[in-house]
């Protein structure tokens, strides 16, 4: 694990992953994200934690999304568009939506 994502044992709090998933989805909805998108976003973050993905987990990405929401840096109802396309790739303008959903 990358050291910057390591949480000292004395600071760790273990919670039920289903309860965590519900709480995160509720937080996203409170920020204006549609229910189905909120559920999917919560699932991505919790699954990242369960699988040990160090970069996109509840402990760092959720905090960032919550910081962005009141500033307008995050758009809870984005209208994404295709900005550029080739035979093998596509560049999407995500309109400041949840990147964890738009990248999937």
C-alpha positions in Angstrom: 0.0 0.0 0.0 1.2 3.5 -0.7 2.3 5.1 2.6 0.2 8.2 2.1 -3.0 6.0 2.1 -2.0 4.0 5.1 -4.1 4.6 8.2 -2.5 3.9 11.6 -4.1 1.0 13.4 -5.2 3.2 16.3 -7.1 5.5 13.8 -8.8 2.7 11.8 -12.6 2.4 12.1 -14.1 -0.8 10.7 -17.7 -0.6 9.5 -20.1 -2.9 7.7 -19.7 -2.4 3.9 -23.4 -2.4 3.2 -24.0 0.3 5.8 -21.1 2.3 4.3 -22.5 1.9 0.8 -25.9 3.2 1.9 -24.4 6.2 3.8 -22.3 7.2 0.8 -25.2 7.0 -1.6 -27.2 9.2 0.8 -24.4 11.7 0.9 -24.3 11.8 -2.9 -28.1 12.3 -3.1 -27.8 15.1 -0.6 -25.3 16.8 -2.9 -27.9 16.5 -5.8 -26.7 13.4 -7.5 -29.6 11.2 -9.0 -30.4 8.1 -6.9 -29.1 5.6 -9.5 -25.9 7.5 -10.0 -25.5 7.9 -6.2 -25.9 4.1 -5.8 -23.4 3.4 -8.5 -20.9 5.9 -7.1 -21.2 4.5 -3.7 -20.6 1.0 -5.1 -17.4 2.1 -6.8 -16.0 3.6 -3.7 -16.9 0.7 -1.4 -15.7 -1.9 -3.9 -12.4 0.0 -4.1 -12.0 -0.3 -0.3 -13.0 -4.0 -0.3 -10.5 -4.7 -3.1 -7.7 -2.6 -1.7 -7.6 -0.1 -4.5 -5.4 2.6 -3.0 -6.4 5.6 -5.2 -10.2 5.6 -5.4 -11.5 4.6 -2.0 -13.9 6.0 0.5 -11.3 7.5 2.7 -9.9 9.8 0.0 -12.3 10.2 -2.9 -15.5 10.7 -0.9 -13.8 13.4 1.1 -12.8 15.2 -2.1 -16.3 14.9 -3.7 -17.8 16.4 -0.5 -15.3 19.3 -0.6 -16.1 20.0 -4.3 -19.9 19.8 -4.0 -20.6 23.1 -2.2 -18.1 25.0 -4.3 -19.7 24.1 -7.6 -16.5 22.3 -8.7 -18.6 19.1 -9.0 -21.7 19.0 -11.1 -24.3 16.6 -9.7 -26.3 16.4 -12.9 -23.7 16.5 -15.7 -24.4 16.5 -19.4 -21.4 14.8 -20.7 -20.4 14.9 -24.4 -17.9 13.3 -26.7 -15.1 15.8 -27.2 -13.0 13.8 -29.6 -13.2 10.3 -31.1 -10.9 8.0 -33.0 -11.3 4.4 -34.1 -9.9 3.1 -30.8 -10.4 5.9 -28.3 -12.8 8.5 -27.1 -12.3 11.7 -25.1 -15.3 12.6 -23.0 -16.1 16.0 -21.5 -17.7 14.9 -18.2 -19.1 18.3 -17.4 -17.6 18.1 -13.8 -19.6 14.9 -13.0 -18.5 12.0 -10.8 -15.4 10.8 -12.5 -15.8 7.4 -10.8 -18.9 6.9 -12.9 -17.9 8.6 -16.1 -14.7 6.6 -16.4 -16.5 3.3 -16.3 
